[in-house]
Amino acid sequence: MKAPRHDVGEFRREFPTLEHGVHLASCSLGARSTRLDAAMSAMLDAACRPGAWQSFEEQIDQLRQRCAALIGARPDQVALMPNASTGAYQVASTFRWQQPPWQHRPRLVTTVAEFPSIAHVWLAQRPRGAEVVFVGDATSAVSAEDYLAVIDDRTALVSVPATTYRDGTRLRVATIAAAAHAVGAKVIVDAYQAVGVEPVNVDQLGCDYLIAGFSKYLLGLPGAALLYARNPEDEAQQPQLTGWFGRVDPSAFDPRRLDFPPAAQRFETGTPAVPTVYAANAGLSLIDQLDLHAVRRHVEDLIAYAAAQLRGQGEAVRLAASPSAQGAHLPLLDSDPQALAAWLAEWGIAVSPRADVARLSVHAYTSRDDIDALCTALHAYRRQAGGWSPSTQTRGLATSGGRR
């Protein structure tokens, strides 16, 4: 049973490393937990015993079940991928852009705020006949209205990040999905920056596909991701990349037969990365004990507090127009985010630099004390940098990045 409220102190006890440092980089990699350590030990112990593969397969099945529960899906609608890019490719490969029924629907609508690893998969569909359309403005800000302006009956697939990777903008996915479905298009959602810090339900989103990974807010490690497919039994969904885990019976070991099960497993390829499967189960066991509605409220409170404190000492941040439109990280503008991140690391503070911002992400284990420690360190950093003022150097850029 999930906790009826969110207790930061109680949850932090699962992460001993937080006693000695501040982790504001969960949008890149989650904090290390005792359960993660235990899972790695359990995997190594299993590998040394007879029947190791049975233990590994049990972990794979457990992960599929947990993923389904997390996003409100059935286990047969969940495939396990090595990463989000592979999941995106598997979906794209089922579209025969120059053949029925897609030959009159060449458009693949995405956004300039898409994570490049996903956007590059879409661009790679151009030689196959896809017309890739990017929405959003010159600053990489994007809104639901940007999508609605271009979705038409020539659109086959619409790609929407639930929360954008750089600015942390939460998009109105359900609104976009409804518009796409009205013209017969399908919708894929990248929920990597949303799962684990807010409720994510595929029926409420209305998406046909959803991809997410376990290394960020789901508190696992890189090397595994999930792909949700609403109608996995559709025989038209035959991906171009496959492997023995994508068969009706993987244990048949028949090299002459290519069959696809009536389940999302059809999108799977070769042997999963077993250590990351164990790690993902460990992370999800922690997420399972949270009330994600309470976590979302906690996130909104911390983001608002961080923005106010940082602006109060002259820092420049991109903040959405409303609390509900901001995800779990706050972009801090800086002339050299990589150098800033390296300097903060010396103070025991982890942040995640991307492009022109240092992303400050919060989670269920983040406290106001963490934000205060960051502010103190930033003040020292600006003083040793000779009084450089981000609010003057970035004037005109620190406006709302979360257009709606």
XYZ file of C-alpha atoms in Angstrom:
404
model
C 0.000 0.000 0.000
C 1.312 3.425 -0.904
C 2.033 5.936 1.816
C -0.860 8.389 2.325
C 1.552 11.318 2.499
C 5.083 12.143 1.491
C 7.749 12.146 4.212
C 11.029 13.519 2.820
C 13.098 12.479 5.826
C 11.816 8.919 5.792
C 12.471 8.512 2.072
C 15.957 10.067 2.327
C 17.017 7.260 4.652
C 17.007 4.976 1.612
C 19.832 7.117 0.174
C 22.810 7.292 2.597
C 24.868 9.265 0.064
C 22.541 12.221 0.654
C 23.977 12.556 4.151
C 27.216 13.832 2.611
C 26.101 15.659 -0.514
C 23.308 17.372 -2.409
C 21.866 15.563 -5.408
C 20.088 17.921 -7.824
C 20.820 15.870 -10.939
C 18.057 13.264 -10.963
C 17.012 14.469 -14.425
C 20.286 12.855 -15.536
C 20.919 10.072 -13.010
C 19.055 9.232 -9.825
C 20.714 9.161 -6.425
C 22.336 5.929 -5.262
C 20.188 3.908 -2.857
C 20.817 1.003 -0.497
C 18.336 -1.018 -2.573
C 20.394 -0.440 -5.695
C 23.488 -1.728 -3.907
C 21.546 -4.756 -2.652
C 20.226 -5.473 -6.133
C 23.722 -5.453 -7.643
C 24.892 -7.839 -4.951
C 21.892 -10.118 -5.559
C 22.601 -10.188 -9.288
C 26.217 -11.204 -8.741
C 25.173 -13.880 -6.250
C 22.639 -15.264 -8.750
C 25.259 -15.297 -11.506
C 27.451 -17.598 -9.403
C 24.744 -20.199 -8.811
C 23.219 -22.926 -10.991
C 19.990 -21.765 -12.565
C 21.217 -18.182 -12.951
C 19.153 -17.610 -16.066
C 15.956 -18.607 -14.294
C 16.660 -15.900 -11.729
C 17.399 -13.420 -14.489
C 14.153 -14.252 -16.311
C 12.187 -13.829 -13.092
C 13.653 -10.340 -12.746
C 12.712 -9.532 -16.350
C 9.120 -10.669 -15.786
C 8.965 -8.728 -12.517
C 10.173 -5.577 -14.260
C 7.535 -5.895 -16.975
C 4.837 -6.221 -14.314
C 6.136 -3.213 -12.392
C 6.338 -1.061 -15.514
C 2.749 -1.858 -16.396
C 1.556 -0.901 -12.908
C 3.551 2.332 -13.001
C 1.900 3.673 -16.164
C -1.553 2.080 -15.878
C -1.003 -0.513 -18.609
C -1.228 -4.287 -19.001
C 1.983 -6.334 -18.890
C 1.415 -7.494 -22.475
C 1.530 -3.830 -23.551
C 5.084 -3.373 -22.208
C 8.334 -4.198 -23.991
C 11.796 -3.852 -22.471
C 14.328 -1.910 -24.530
C 18.043 -1.181 -24.081
C 17.343 2.571 -24.336
C 14.731 5.110 -25.421
C 16.279 5.546 -28.876
C 15.748 1.879 -29.665
C 12.162 2.147 -28.497
C 11.599 5.121 -30.799
C 13.206 3.294 -33.719
C 11.058 0.214 -33.158
C 7.928 2.340 -33.449
C 9.178 4.297 -36.471
C 10.167 1.128 -38.291
C 6.553 -0.094 -38.314
C 5.512 2.878 -40.453
C 5.832 2.131 -44.182
C 5.892 5.766 -45.199
C 5.544 5.133 -48.939
C 3.074 2.250 -48.732
C -0.630 1.919 -47.785
C -2.088 3.172 -45.539
C 0.650 5.756 -44.938
C 1.568 6.891 -48.455
C -0.698 9.939 -48.162
C 0.452 10.614 -44.585
C 4.165 11.427 -44.816
C 4.328 13.821 -41.853
C 6.052 13.017 -38.582
C 5.491 15.931 -36.210
C 8.040 16.496 -33.458
C 9.511 19.501 -31.636
C 12.725 21.491 -31.377
C 12.496 20.700 -27.652
C 12.712 16.950 -28.330
C 15.694 15.178 -26.801
C 18.180 14.819 -29.702
C 18.493 11.056 -29.347
C 14.779 10.736 -30.163
C 14.719 13.505 -32.764
C 17.625 11.897 -34.616
C 15.635 8.678 -34.949
C 12.852 10.689 -36.585
C 15.284 12.447 -38.937
C 16.664 9.072 -39.981
C 13.204 8.227 -41.363
C 13.538 10.830 -44.119
C 15.168 8.435 -46.621
C 12.196 6.114 -46.036
C 9.770 8.859 -47.076
C 8.957 10.612 -43.801
C 8.474 14.388 -43.814
C 9.752 15.505 -40.407
C 8.135 18.701 -39.103
C 9.532 20.509 -36.044
C 7.337 22.764 -33.915
C 8.446 25.368 -31.362
C 10.238 28.692 -31.527
C 13.843 29.807 -31.974
C 14.539 29.490 -28.234
C 13.342 25.844 -28.246
C 10.224 26.766 -26.291
C 7.134 24.803 -27.319
C 3.435 24.683 -26.470
C 0.445 22.496 -27.215
C -0.788 25.224 -29.556
C 2.363 24.824 -31.660
C 1.410 21.200 -32.254
C -2.254 21.961 -32.936
C -1.261 24.446 -35.641
C 0.453 21.785 -37.799
C -1.336 18.489 -37.124
C -3.479 17.676 -40.166
C -4.721 14.719 -42.224
C -1.225 14.307 -43.733
C 0.161 13.463 -40.286
C 0.991 9.847 -39.464
C 2.884 10.155 -36.169
C 3.138 12.860 -33.506
C 6.015 12.783 -31.011
C 5.524 14.632 -27.726
C 7.859 14.874 -24.720
C 5.741 14.772 -21.563
C 8.352 17.068 -20.007
C 11.054 18.686 -22.105
C 14.604 17.702 -21.248
C 16.192 21.184 -21.183
C 13.601 23.567 -19.784
C 11.401 21.102 -17.888
C 8.241 22.232 -19.691
C 5.242 19.975 -19.116
C 3.186 19.730 -22.294
C -0.564 19.131 -22.501
C -0.152 15.681 -23.989
C -3.820 14.668 -23.827
C -4.844 17.760 -25.802
C -2.246 17.050 -28.480
C -3.165 13.361 -28.597
C -6.847 14.140 -29.079
C -6.031 16.413 -32.020
C -3.786 13.758 -33.570
C -6.365 11.014 -33.200
C -9.035 13.249 -34.726
C -7.132 13.163 -38.028
C -6.114 9.497 -37.763
C -2.533 10.004 -36.567
C -0.780 8.059 -33.824
C 1.029 9.559 -30.827
C 4.256 8.590 -29.094
C 5.257 10.163 -25.772
C 8.737 10.441 -24.271
C 8.020 10.326 -20.531
C 11.644 9.952 -19.393
C 11.557 13.289 -17.510
C 8.145 12.604 -15.942
C 7.948 9.032 -14.632
C 8.854 8.739 -10.963
C 8.024 12.318 -9.942
C 4.384 12.524 -11.031
C 1.536 10.154 -11.894
C 1.766 8.966 -15.506
C -1.202 7.063 -16.932
C -1.278 6.055 -20.579
C -5.077 6.109 -20.762
C -5.232 9.643 -19.391
C -2.534 10.753 -21.815
C -4.325 9.048 -24.701
C -1.055 7.988 -26.344
C -0.500 5.023 -28.632
C 3.110 4.553 -27.551
C 5.182 5.703 -24.590
C 8.878 5.378 -23.904
C 10.698 5.932 -20.619
C 13.864 4.814 -18.906
C 15.000 3.814 -15.461
C 18.219 5.770 -14.907
C 16.749 9.128 -13.891
C 13.759 9.652 -11.606
C 13.079 5.888 -11.520
C 16.344 5.492 -9.588
C 17.944 2.691 -11.601
C 20.902 2.643 -13.980
C 21.396 3.361 -17.699
C 20.924 0.440 -20.071
C 17.207 -0.336 -19.890
C 14.001 1.386 -20.951
C 10.341 0.574 -21.426
C 8.178 0.825 -24.526
C 4.389 0.844 -24.165
C 2.192 -0.068 -27.150
C -1.580 0.398 -26.872
C -2.453 -2.270 -29.461
C 0.475 -4.703 -29.424
C -1.541 -7.435 -31.116
C -1.739 -5.423 -34.354
C -0.081 -7.595 -36.996
C 0.924 -4.488 -38.967
C 3.355 -3.634 -36.176
C 6.325 -5.660 -37.358
C 9.520 -3.820 -36.381
C 12.583 -3.959 -38.605
C 14.946 -4.622 -35.696
C 14.305 -7.835 -33.827
C 15.912 -10.708 -31.943
C 15.160 -13.913 -30.108
C 13.304 -12.171 -27.257
C 10.854 -10.829 -29.860
C 9.547 -14.296 -30.792
C 6.351 -16.105 -29.800
C 8.519 -18.714 -28.088
C 12.104 -17.527 -27.563
C 13.058 -20.998 -26.367
C 12.122 -22.579 -29.706
C 15.551 -21.599 -31.079
C 14.356 -21.839 -34.674
C 16.576 -19.670 -36.927
C 14.234 -20.209 -39.907
C 11.052 -18.841 -38.352
C 10.270 -15.168 -37.799
C 7.065 -14.805 -35.814
C 5.798 -11.943 -33.679
C 3.755 -12.504 -30.517
C 0.451 -10.629 -30.053
C 2.086 -8.551 -27.311
C 4.541 -5.676 -26.992
C 7.246 -8.278 -26.616
C 7.293 -8.232 -30.449
C 9.364 -5.037 -30.157
C 12.067 -6.679 -28.052
C 15.398 -7.704 -29.512
C 18.246 -9.656 -27.910
C 19.145 -10.478 -24.345
C 18.400 -7.609 -21.929
C 21.193 -6.066 -19.885
C 20.656 -8.116 -16.742
C 22.377 -5.756 -14.240
C 20.171 -2.850 -15.319
C 17.073 -5.027 -14.999
C 17.974 -5.732 -11.370
C 18.707 -2.032 -10.853
C 15.384 -1.021 -12.422
C 13.467 -3.349 -10.108
C 15.295 -1.869 -7.133
C 14.421 1.665 -8.207
C 10.786 0.831 -8.896
C 10.482 -0.855 -5.508
C 11.266 2.587 -4.044
C 8.872 4.408 -6.362
C 6.156 1.870 -5.482
C 6.130 3.085 -1.890
C 5.438 6.697 -2.897
C 2.191 8.555 -3.438
C 3.138 10.201 -6.715
C 0.421 12.835 -6.362
C 2.079 13.908 -3.106
C 5.491 13.796 -4.783
C 4.226 16.094 -7.527
C 3.016 18.609 -4.916
C 6.393 18.370 -3.179
C 8.143 19.013 -6.503
C 6.013 22.076 -7.261
C 6.778 23.514 -3.810
C 10.531 22.999 -4.165
C 10.712 24.388 -7.698
C 8.855 27.528 -6.606
C 11.099 27.877 -3.551
C 14.271 27.393 -5.596
C 13.184 29.916 -8.229
C 12.390 32.526 -5.590
C 15.655 32.017 -3.701
C 17.800 32.049 -6.821
C 16.158 35.098 -8.334
C 16.468 36.821 -4.988
C 20.252 36.591 -5.207
C 20.433 37.712 -8.825
C 20.370 34.395 -10.671
C 18.445 33.896 -13.908
C 16.156 30.909 -14.348
C 13.638 29.763 -16.927
C 10.347 29.122 -15.214
C 7.014 28.169 -16.728
C 4.082 30.562 -16.518
C 2.325 28.380 -13.954
C 3.543 25.811 -11.390
C 1.592 23.035 -13.129
C 3.489 23.679 -16.363
C 6.945 23.139 -14.806
C 8.448 19.685 -14.482
C 10.813 18.439 -11.799
C 13.820 20.471 -12.855
C 14.572 24.173 -13.011
C 16.940 25.541 -15.692
C 19.565 27.921 -14.287
C 21.139 30.084 -16.982
C 24.919 30.418 -17.017
C 27.639 31.374 -19.492
C 29.462 28.071 -18.862
C 27.175 25.457 -17.261
C 29.830 22.729 -17.530
C 32.328 24.768 -15.512
C 29.642 25.665 -12.973
C 28.668 21.997 -12.570
C 32.290 20.992 -12.084
C 32.797 23.686 -9.444
C 29.615 22.720 -7.581
C 30.743 19.095 -7.607
C 33.729 20.180 -5.513
C 31.177 21.364 -2.954
C 29.425 17.984 -3.075
C 26.512 19.347 -5.115
C 25.462 17.506 -8.270
C 23.607 19.375 -11.031
C 23.115 18.517 -14.711
C 24.436 20.915 -17.399
C 22.750 21.009 -20.815
C 23.347 23.628 -23.530
C 23.103 27.063 -21.846
C 21.627 25.886 -18.543
C 22.500 23.946 -15.434
C 19.449 21.824 -14.687
C 18.473 21.708 -11.016
C 16.233 18.699 -10.502
C 14.297 17.730 -7.405
C 12.816 14.430 -6.306
C 10.960 12.886 -3.408
C 14.209 12.927 -1.407
C 15.039 16.598 -2.037
C 14.638 19.097 0.808
C 14.699 22.882 1.168
C 18.041 22.474 2.905
C 19.396 21.133 -0.389
C 18.206 24.261 -2.183
C 19.716 26.480 0.517
C 23.061 24.672 0.182
C 22.996 25.268 -3.572
C 22.257 28.956 -3.105
C 25.139 29.338 -0.659
C 27.531 27.631 -3.059
C 26.329 29.710 -6.011
C 26.885 32.902 -4.057
C 30.478 31.826 -3.399
C 30.945 30.871 -7.046
C 29.774 34.260 -8.313
C 32.049 36.076 -5.857
C 35.141 34.137 -6.930
C 34.191 34.721 -10.582
C 34.652 38.441 -10.063
C 31.085 39.514 -9.574
C 29.712 38.160 -12.860
C 25.957 38.654 -12.862
C 23.854 36.075 -14.709
C 20.860 38.394 -14.622
C 22.686 40.943 -16.787
C 24.565 38.548 -19.042
C 21.356 36.625 -19.890
C 18.860 39.477 -19.893
C 15.979 38.688 -22.219
C 16.540 34.930 -21.958
C 15.342 34.340 -18.433
C 11.697 34.674 -19.304
C 9.072 31.972 -19.157
C 10.289 28.957 -21.087
C 7.045 27.113 -20.464
C 4.706 28.656 -23.007
C 1.294 27.129 -23.018
